[in-house]
Coordinates of C-alpha atoms in Angstrom, one line a residue:
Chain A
X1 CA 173.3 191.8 274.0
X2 CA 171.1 191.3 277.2
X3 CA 171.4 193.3 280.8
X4 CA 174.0 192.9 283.6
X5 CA 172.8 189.4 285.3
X6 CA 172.0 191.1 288.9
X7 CA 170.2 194.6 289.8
X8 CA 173.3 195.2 292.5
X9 CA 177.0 195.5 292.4
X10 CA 178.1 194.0 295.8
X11 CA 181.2 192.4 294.4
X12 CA 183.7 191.1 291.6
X13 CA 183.2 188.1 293.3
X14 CA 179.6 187.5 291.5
X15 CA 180.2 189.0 288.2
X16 CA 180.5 187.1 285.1
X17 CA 183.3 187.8 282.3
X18 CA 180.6 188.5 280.2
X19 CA 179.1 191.4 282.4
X20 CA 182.3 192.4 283.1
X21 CA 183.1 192.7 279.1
X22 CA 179.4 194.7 278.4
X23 CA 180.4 196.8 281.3
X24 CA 184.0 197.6 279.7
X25 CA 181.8 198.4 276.4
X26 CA 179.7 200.7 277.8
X27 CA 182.1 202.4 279.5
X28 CA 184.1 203.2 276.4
X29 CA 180.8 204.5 274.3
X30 CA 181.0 207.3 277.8
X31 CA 184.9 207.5 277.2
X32 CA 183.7 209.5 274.6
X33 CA 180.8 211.3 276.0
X34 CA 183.4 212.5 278.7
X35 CA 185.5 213.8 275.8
X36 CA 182.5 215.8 274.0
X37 CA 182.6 219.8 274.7
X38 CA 179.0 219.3 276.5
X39 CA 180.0 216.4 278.8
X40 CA 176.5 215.2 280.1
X41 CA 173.5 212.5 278.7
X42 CA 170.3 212.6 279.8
X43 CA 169.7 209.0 280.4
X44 CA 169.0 208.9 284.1
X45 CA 167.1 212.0 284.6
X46 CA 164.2 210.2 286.1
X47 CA 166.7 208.9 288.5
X48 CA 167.7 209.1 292.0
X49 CA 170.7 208.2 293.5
X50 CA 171.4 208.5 297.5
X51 CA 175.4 208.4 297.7
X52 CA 175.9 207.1 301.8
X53 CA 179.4 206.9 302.7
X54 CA 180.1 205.8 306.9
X55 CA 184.0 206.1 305.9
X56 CA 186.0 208.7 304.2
X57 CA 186.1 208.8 300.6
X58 CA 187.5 211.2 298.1
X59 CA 187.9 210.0 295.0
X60 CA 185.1 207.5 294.4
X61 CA 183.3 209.6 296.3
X62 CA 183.6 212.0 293.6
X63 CA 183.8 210.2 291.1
X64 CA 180.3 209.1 291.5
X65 CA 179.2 212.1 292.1
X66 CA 180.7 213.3 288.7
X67 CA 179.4 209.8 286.7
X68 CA 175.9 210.7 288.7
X69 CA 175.8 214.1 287.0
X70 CA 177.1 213.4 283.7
X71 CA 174.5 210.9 283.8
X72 CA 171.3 213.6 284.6
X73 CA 170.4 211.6 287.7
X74 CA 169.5 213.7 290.9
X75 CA 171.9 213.2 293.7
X76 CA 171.5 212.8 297.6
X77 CA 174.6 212.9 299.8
X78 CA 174.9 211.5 303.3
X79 CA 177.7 211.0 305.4
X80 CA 178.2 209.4 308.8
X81 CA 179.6 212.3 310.5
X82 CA 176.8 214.5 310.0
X83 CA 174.3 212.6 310.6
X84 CA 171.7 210.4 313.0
X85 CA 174.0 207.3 312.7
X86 CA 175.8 209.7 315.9
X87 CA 172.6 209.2 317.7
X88 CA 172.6 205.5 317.3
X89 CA 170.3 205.0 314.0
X90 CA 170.9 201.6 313.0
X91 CA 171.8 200.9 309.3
X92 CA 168.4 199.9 307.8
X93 CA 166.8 202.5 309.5
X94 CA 169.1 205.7 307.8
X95 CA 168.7 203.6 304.7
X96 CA 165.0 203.1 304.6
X97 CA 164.3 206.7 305.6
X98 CA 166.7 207.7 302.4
X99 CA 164.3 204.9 300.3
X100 CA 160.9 206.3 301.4
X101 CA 162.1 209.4 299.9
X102 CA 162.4 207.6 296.6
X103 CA 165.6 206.9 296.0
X104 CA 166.5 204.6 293.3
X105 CA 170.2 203.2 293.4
X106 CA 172.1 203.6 296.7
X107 CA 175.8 204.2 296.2
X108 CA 177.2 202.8 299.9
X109 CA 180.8 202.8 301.8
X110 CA 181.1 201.0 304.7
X111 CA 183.1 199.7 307.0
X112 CA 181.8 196.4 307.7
X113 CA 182.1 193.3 305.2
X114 CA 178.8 192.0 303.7
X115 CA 177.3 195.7 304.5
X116 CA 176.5 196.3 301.1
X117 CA 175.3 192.2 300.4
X118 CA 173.1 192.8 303.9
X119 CA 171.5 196.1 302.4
X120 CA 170.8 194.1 299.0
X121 CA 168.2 191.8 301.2
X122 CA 166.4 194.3 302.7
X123 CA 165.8 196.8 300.8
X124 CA 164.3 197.2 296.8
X125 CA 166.9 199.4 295.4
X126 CA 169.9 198.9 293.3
X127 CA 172.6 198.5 295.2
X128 CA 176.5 199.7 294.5
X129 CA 179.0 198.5 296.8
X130 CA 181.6 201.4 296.7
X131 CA 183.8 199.6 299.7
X132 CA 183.0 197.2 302.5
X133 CA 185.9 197.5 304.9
X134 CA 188.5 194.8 303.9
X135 CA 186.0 192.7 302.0
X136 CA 185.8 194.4 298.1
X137 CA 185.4 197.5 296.2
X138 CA 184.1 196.2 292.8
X139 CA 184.4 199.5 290.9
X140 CA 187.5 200.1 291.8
X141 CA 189.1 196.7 290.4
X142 CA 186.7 197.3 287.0
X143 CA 188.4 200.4 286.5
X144 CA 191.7 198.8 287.4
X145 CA 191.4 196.2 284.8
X146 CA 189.9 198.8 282.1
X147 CA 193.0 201.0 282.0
X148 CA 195.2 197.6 282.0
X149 CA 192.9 196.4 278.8
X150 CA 193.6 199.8 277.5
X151 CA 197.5 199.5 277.5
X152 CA 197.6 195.6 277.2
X153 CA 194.5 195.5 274.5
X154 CA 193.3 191.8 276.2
X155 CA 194.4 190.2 280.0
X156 CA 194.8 186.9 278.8
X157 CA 198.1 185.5 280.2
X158 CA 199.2 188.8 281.3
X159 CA 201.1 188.9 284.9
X160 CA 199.6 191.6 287.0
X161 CA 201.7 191.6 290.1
X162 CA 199.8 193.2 293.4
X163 CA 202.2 194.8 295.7
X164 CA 201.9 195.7 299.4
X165 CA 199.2 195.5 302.2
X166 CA 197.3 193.0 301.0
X167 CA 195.8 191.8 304.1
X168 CA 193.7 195.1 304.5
X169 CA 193.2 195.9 301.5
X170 CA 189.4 195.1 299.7
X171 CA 190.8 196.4 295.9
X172 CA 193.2 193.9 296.1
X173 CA 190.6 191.0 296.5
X174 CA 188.5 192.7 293.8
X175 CA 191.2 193.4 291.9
X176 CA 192.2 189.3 292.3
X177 CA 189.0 188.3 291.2
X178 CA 188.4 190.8 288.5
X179 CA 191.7 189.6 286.9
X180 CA 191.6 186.2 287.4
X181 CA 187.9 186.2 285.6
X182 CA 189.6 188.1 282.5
X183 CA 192.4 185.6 282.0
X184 CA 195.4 187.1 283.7
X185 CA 198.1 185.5 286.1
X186 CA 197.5 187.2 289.4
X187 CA 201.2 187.7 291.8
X188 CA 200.6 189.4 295.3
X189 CA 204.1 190.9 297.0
X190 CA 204.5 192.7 300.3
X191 CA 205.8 191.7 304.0
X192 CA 204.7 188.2 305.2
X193 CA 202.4 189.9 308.0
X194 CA 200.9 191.8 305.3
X195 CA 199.8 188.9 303.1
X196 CA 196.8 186.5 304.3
X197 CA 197.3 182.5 304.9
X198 CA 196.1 180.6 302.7
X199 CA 195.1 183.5 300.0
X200 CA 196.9 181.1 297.1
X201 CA 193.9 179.2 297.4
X202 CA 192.1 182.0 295.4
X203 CA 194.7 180.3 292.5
X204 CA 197.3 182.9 292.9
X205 CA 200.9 183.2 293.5
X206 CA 202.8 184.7 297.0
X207 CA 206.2 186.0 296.6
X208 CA 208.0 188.2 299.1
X209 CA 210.9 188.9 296.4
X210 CA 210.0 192.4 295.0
X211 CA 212.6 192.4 292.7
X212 CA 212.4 189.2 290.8
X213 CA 208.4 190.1 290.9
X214 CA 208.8 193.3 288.9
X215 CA 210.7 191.6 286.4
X216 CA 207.7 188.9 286.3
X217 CA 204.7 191.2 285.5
X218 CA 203.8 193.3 282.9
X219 CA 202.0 195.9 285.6
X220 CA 202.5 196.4 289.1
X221 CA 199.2 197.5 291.5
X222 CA 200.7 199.7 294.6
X223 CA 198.4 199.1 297.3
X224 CA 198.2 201.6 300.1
X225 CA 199.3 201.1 303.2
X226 CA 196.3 201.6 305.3
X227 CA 197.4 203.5 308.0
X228 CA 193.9 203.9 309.3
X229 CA 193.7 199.6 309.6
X230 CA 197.2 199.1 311.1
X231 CA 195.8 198.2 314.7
X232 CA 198.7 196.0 315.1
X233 CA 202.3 196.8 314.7
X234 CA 202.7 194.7 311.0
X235 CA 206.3 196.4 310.4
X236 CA 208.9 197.9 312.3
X237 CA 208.4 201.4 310.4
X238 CA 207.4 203.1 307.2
X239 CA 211.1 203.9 306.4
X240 CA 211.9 199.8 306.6
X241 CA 208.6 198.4 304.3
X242 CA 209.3 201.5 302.4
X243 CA 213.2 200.1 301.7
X244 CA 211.6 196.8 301.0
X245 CA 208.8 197.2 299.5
X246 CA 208.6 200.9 297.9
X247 CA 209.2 201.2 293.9
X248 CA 211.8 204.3 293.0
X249 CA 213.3 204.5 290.0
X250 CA 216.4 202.8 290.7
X251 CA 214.5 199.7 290.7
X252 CA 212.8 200.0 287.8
X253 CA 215.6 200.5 286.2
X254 CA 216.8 197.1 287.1
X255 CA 213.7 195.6 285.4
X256 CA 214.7 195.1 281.9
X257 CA 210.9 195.4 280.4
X258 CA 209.0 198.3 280.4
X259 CA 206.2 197.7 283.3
X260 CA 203.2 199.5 283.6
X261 CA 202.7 201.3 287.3
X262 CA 199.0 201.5 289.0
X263 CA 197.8 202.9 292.3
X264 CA 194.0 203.0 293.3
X265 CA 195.2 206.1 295.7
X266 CA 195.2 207.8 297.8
X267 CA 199.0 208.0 297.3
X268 CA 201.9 207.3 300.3
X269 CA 204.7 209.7 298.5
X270 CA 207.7 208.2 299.3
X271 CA 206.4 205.1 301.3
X272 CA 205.0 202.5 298.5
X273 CA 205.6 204.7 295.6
X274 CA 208.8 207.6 295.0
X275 CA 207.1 210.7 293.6
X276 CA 209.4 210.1 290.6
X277 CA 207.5 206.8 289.5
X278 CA 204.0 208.4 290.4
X279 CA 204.8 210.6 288.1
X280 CA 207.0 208.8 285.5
X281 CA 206.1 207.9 281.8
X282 CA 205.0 204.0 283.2
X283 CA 202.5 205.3 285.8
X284 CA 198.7 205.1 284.7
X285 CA 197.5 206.8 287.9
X286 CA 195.7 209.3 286.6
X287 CA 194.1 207.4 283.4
X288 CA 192.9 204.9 286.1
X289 CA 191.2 208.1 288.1
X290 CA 189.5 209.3 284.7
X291 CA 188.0 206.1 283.8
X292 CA 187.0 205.7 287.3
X293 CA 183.9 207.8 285.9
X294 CA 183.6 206.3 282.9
X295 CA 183.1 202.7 284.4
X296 CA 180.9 204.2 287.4
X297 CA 178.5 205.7 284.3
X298 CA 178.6 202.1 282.5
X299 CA 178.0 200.7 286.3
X300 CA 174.7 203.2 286.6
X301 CA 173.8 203.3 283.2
X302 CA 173.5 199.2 283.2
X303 CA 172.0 198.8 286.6
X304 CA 169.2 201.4 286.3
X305 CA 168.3 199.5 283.4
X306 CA 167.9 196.0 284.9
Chain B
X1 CA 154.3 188.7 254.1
X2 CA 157.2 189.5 252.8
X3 CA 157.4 191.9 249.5
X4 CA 160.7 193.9 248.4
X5 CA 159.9 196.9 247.5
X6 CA 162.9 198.5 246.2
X7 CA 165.9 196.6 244.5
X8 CA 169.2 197.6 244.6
X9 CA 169.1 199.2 240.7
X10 CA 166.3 201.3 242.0
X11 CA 168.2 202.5 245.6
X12 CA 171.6 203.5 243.0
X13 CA 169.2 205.9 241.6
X14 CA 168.5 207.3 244.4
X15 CA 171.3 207.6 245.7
X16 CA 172.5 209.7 243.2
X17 CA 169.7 211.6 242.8
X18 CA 170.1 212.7 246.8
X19 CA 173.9 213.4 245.7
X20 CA 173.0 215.9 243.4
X21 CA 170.3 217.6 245.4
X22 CA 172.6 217.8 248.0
X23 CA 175.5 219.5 246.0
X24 CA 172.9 221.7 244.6
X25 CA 172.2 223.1 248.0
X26 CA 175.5 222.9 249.6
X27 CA 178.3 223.2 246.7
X28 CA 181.6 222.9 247.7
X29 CA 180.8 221.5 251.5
X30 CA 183.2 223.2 252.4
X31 CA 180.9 224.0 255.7
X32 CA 179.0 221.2 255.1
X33 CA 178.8 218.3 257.1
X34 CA 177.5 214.7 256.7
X35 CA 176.3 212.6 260.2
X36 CA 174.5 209.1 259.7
X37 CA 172.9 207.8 262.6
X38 CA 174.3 204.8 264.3
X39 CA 173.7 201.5 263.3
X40 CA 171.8 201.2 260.5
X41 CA 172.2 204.8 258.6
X42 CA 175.6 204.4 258.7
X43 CA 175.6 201.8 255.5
X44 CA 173.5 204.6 253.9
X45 CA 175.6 207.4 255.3
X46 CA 178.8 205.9 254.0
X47 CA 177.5 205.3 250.4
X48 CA 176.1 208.5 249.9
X49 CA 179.2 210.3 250.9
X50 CA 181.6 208.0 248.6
X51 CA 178.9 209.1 246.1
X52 CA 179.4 212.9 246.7
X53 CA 182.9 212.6 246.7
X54 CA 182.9 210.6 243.5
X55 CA 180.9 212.3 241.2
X56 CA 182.0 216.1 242.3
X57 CA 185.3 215.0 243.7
X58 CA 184.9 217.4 246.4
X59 CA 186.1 216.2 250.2
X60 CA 183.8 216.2 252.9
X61 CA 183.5 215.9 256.3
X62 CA 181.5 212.3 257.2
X63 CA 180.8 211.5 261.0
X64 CA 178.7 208.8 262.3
X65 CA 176.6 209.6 265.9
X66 CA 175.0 207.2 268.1
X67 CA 171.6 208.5 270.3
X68 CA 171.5 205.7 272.8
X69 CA 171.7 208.2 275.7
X70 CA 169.3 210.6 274.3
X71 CA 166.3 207.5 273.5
X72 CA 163.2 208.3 275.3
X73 CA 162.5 204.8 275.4
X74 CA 165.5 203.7 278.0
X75 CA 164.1 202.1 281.0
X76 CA 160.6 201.7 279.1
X77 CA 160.6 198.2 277.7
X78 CA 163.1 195.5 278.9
X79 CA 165.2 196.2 276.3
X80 CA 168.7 197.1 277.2
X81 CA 169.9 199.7 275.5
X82 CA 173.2 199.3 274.1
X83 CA 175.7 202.3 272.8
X84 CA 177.4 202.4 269.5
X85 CA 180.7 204.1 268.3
X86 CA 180.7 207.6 268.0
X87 CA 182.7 209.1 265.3
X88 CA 183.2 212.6 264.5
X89 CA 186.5 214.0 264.0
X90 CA 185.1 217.8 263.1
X91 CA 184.2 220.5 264.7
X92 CA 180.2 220.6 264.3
X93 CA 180.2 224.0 265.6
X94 CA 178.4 226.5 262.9
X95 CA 178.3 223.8 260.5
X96 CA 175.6 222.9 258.0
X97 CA 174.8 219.1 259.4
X98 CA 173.5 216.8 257.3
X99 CA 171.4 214.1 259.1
X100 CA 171.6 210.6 257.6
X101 CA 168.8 207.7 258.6
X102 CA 168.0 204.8 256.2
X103 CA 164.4 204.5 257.5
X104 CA 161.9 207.6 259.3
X105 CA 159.2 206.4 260.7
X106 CA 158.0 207.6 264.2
X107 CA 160.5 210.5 264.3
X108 CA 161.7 209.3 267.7
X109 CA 165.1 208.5 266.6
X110 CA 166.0 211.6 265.0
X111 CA 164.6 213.9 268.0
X112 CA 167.0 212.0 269.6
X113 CA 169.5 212.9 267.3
X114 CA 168.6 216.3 267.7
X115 CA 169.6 216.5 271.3
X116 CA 172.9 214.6 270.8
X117 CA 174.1 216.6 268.0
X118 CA 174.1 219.5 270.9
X119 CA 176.2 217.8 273.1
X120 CA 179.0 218.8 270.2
X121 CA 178.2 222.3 269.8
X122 CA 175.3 224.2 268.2
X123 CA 175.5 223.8 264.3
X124 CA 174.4 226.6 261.7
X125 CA 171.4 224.4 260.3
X126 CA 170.2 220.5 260.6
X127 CA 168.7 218.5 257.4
X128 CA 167.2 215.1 257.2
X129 CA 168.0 212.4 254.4
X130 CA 166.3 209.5 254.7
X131 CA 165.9 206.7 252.1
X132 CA 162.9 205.6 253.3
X133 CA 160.3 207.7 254.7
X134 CA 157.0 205.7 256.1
X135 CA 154.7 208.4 256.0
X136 CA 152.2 207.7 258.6
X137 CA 152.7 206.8 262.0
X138 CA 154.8 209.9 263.0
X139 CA 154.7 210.8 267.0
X140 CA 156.9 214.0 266.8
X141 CA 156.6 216.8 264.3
X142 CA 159.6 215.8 262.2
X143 CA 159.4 215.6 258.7
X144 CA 162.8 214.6 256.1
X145 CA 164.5 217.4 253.6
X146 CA 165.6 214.8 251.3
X147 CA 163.6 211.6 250.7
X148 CA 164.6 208.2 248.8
X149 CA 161.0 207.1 248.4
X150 CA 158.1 208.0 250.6
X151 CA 155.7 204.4 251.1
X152 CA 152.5 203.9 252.8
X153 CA 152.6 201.5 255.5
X154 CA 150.4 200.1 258.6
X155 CA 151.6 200.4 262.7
X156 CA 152.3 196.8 262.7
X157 CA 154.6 196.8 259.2
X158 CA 157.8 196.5 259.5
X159 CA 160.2 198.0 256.8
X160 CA 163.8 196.8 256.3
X161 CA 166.6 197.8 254.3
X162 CA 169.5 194.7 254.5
X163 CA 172.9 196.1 253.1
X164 CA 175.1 193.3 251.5
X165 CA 178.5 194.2 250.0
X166 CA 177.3 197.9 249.6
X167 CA 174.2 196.7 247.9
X168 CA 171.0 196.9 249.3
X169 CA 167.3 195.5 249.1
X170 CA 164.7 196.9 250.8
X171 CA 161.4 194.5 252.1
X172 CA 158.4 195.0 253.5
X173 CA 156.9 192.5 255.9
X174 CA 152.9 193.1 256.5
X175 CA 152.5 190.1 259.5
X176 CA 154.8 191.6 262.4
X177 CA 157.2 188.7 261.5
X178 CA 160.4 190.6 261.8

C-alpha cells in the first residue's frame, strides 16, 4: 500500500477515497493500541510537533495532544493569547520562529480560511489543518465518518443528514466532502439564513423540513450553533431555532427507524440537542470523541512518514 | 537463483518435532502462551498450535502481535509502514510467551517484538521459535530457543517460506531477485 498522496492535511477537499480508506486502516490498528493496558508506541519519538491554536479549542486540542503522546512525539504548545501575536507578530513570523526550533509537523487553528493552505507554501513542515474559520476542519469529518463506518460497516448509499448552522460551520463542509468521496447521500437541514446559496452545487440536497429529514437518513450530524460567529441576528432566539430545529426525544420517536445521533461538540444542551438524546442509546457522541485520537494518530503516524 | 530448500514433507517434521519440544518444556500450557508475529509467522504460528492441540489435546492460548510501531526502521527508507491486526484475547501478564517467526535473520523484528509484547504487560519468560534461522547476518544479540533448520546464507540472499493451503515450501534465491 503506498503513503498518503500529500505531506499536509489542509482539507477533505484534496483527499482521495483511497487515503481516506489507509487513514481509516490505520486508525483501527491504534483502536487497539488505545485499548492495550500500556497505551503508547514509540513511532514518533524522533518527532516534534508545535500544536498553535489562535482560537479556542478543547477537544481537538486535546485530542492531539493525547494522539501526540501516545505517539512518543515531543510536543510544543502555543496559543494566541499568550503570546507575541498580541504585540503584532505576523503569522509566518510566530511560525518560522516555532520551525527554527526544529519542529517537524505543525498542528494549526485558525481563524482565517486558507490559513493552514497559506502556511503549507511557506514553510517545510507538515502541515495539519485543525480548523480554518468557516472553511474545513478535516479531522474532524474523518473521525465523523469513521464512527458512521463503524455502526453502518460501508457509506455507500447511506443518507447522512447535516442539521443546523451550516453556513458557519467548517465540519459541515468537511463533513460534505468527506461523505460525498465515501459514497453517501449528503442532506443539510436548518433555518434558510443558516444554509448557504447555492451549496447544492456541492451535489447535495437542502431541506428545511426536520421532520420528514429524520425519517430520510440513517444518521443525523447536530451542528453547533456558533454563538461566537453569529454577528448578524440569523434567528429571532435560541428558544425559536431550538423549537424548530432541536432533536428531543419526542421526535425521534416519530421517526419510525432507528437513527444514529452525532455532534462534533461542544454541545448546546437543550438548544440543538435535549440532554436526553445526547445521552440516549442512538447518540455516538462520545465514540466520535474517542476515535477523534485514533484518526489524529493514523493522521500523524501517515504524514510523518511521507 | 532459485533453489528450495525445504519441501513441505520435511517442514511436517519439523513441525512436530517443535511440538514436542515445546510440550516437553511447558506441559499442560496451562501458563503458557503462544504469539506469532504478524504477517508472515502467523501461517507458522497457527500450524504449530493446531499441532499442539492435536497431538496432546491440551487447549492453549494462541495470539498473533503486529510490531509496526515498535520497527526501528519507520521513517528510514521510503517505505511506508503499514500495521497489521493485533490479536490477543489473554492476559500476557506473568505468562510464559512463546514467540513465533517463520524466518530470523537480523534479529530486528523480534527486538521489536520485544518492546511490543510490553505494551500488554510484563510476561514471566519470552522464547523464540523460528523455522528458519539464517545464521549470519544478525545486528542484535538475539538468538532462537527452538529452531526448524538453521541455513547458511549471504547479505544479499533472500529466504522465503510461501504457505499454500497450510502447506509450505521454502526457497532460497541467491541473485537479490525477490
Amino acid at each position: 500500500m503506498s503513503a498518503l498522496s500529500s505531506k499536509h492535511l489542509l482539507g477533505i477537499k484534496d483527499v482521495s477515497k483511497k487515503d481516506i480508506q489507509l487513514i481509516f486502516k490505520t486508525a483501527e490498528n491504534f483502536k487497539e493500541v488505545l485499548n492495550r493496558p500500556i497505551k503508547k508506541v514509540p513511532s514518533l519519538r524522533d518527532i516534534t510537533v508545535a500544536n498553535i491554536f489562535f482560537e479556542n479549542s478543547t477537544r481537538t486540542k486535546i485530542s492531539f495532544e493525547l494522539a501526540e503522546k501516545r505517539l512518543s512525539a515531543d510536543i510544543v504548545n502555543f496559543n494566541s493569547g499568550t503570546s507575541s501575536i498580541n504585540k503584532g507578530e505576523t503569522l509566518i513570523d510566530t511560525v518560522n520562529n516555532i520551525l527554527a526550533m526544529k519542529v517537524d509537523m505543525v498542528v494549526m487553528r485558525h481563524p482565517a480560511p486558507g490559513a493552514a493552505k497559506f502556511l503549507s507554501n511557506h514553510i517545510d513542515a507538515n502541515i495539519v489543518n485543525a480548523g480554518d474559520g468557516t472553511h474545513e476542519h478535516p479531522t474532524q469529518a474523518l473521525l465523523d465518518a469513521y464512527t458512521l463506518t463503524e455502526k453502518l460497516s460501508n457509506l455507500s448509499n447511506k443518507n447522512i443528514l447535516l442539521v443546523g448552522d451550516i453556513i458557519h460551520s467548517r465540519v459541515a463542509l468537511s463533513n460534505i466532502y468527506c461523505l460525498q468521496k465515501l459514497g453517501a447521500n449528503v442532506r443539510v437541514c436548518g433555518p434558510p439564513n443558516l444554509i448557504p446559496n447555492h451549496i447544492e452545487s456541492l451535489g447535495i440536497e437542502v431541506s428545511y423540513d426536520l421532520k420528514e429529514s429524520l425519517n430520510w437518513c440513517d444518521a443525523a450530524n447536530l451542528l453547533r450553533i456558533q454563538l461566537e460567529r453569529q454577528d448578524d441576528k440569523y434567528f429571532p432566539s435560541l428558544r425559536e431555532y431550538s423549537l424548530q430545529y432541536g432533536i428531543n426525544q419526542e421526535i425521534l420517536n416519530q421517526v419510525d427507524k432507528d437513527i444514529i445521533i452525532m455532534h462534533p461538540g461542544p454541545i448546546n444542551r437543550g438548544v440543538e440537542i435535549t440532554s436526553q438524546v445526547a445521552d440516549s442509546n442512538n447518540s455516538v457522541i462520545l465514540n466520535q470523541v474517542e476515535n477523534g485520537v485514533a484518526i489524529r494518530m493514523a493522521i500523524l503516524y501517515l504524514l510523518s512518514s511521507n | 537463483m532459485k533453489k528450495v530448500i525445504l519441501e513441505y514433507k520435511r517442514v511436517e517434521l519439523i513441525i512436530t518435532r517443535i511440538a514436542h519440544q515445546l510440550v516437553e518444556n511447558h506441559g499442560s500450557f496451562e501458563n503458557t502462551a503462544i504469539l506469532a508475529l504478524q504477517p508472515r509467522g502467523t501461517f507458522f504460528g497457527k500450524i504449530l498450535a493446531e499441532k499442539i492441540k492435536s497431538l496432546f489435546k491440551i487447549d492453549i492460548h494462541y495470539g498473533e502481535l503486529d510490531t509496526t510501531f515498535y520497527r526501528d526502521d519507520f521513517r528510514r527508507n521510503n517505505k511506508l509502514l503499514i500495521p497489521n491486526e493485533v490479536n490477543i484475547d489473554f492476559n500476557i501478564e506473568d505468562k510464559n510467551i512463546v514467540l513465533i517467526d517463520d524466518v530470523l535473520y537480523t534479529g530486528r523484528s523480534i527486538r521489536a517484538a520485544l518492546d511490543a509484547i510490553n505494551a500488554y504487560g510484563r510476561p514471566k519468560s519470552v522464547e523464540l521459535v523460528t523455522l528458519i534461522n539464517r545464521k549470519y547476518n544478525r545486528e542484535v544479540p538475539i538468538q532462537p530457543d527452538y529452531t526448524g533448520e538453521d541455513i547458511d546464507t549471504r547479505a544479499n540472499d533472500y529466504v522465503k517460506v510461501d504457505w499454500k493451503d497450510d502447506q509450505c515450501r521454502i526457497w532460497i534465491i541467491t541473485d537479490k531477485e525477490k
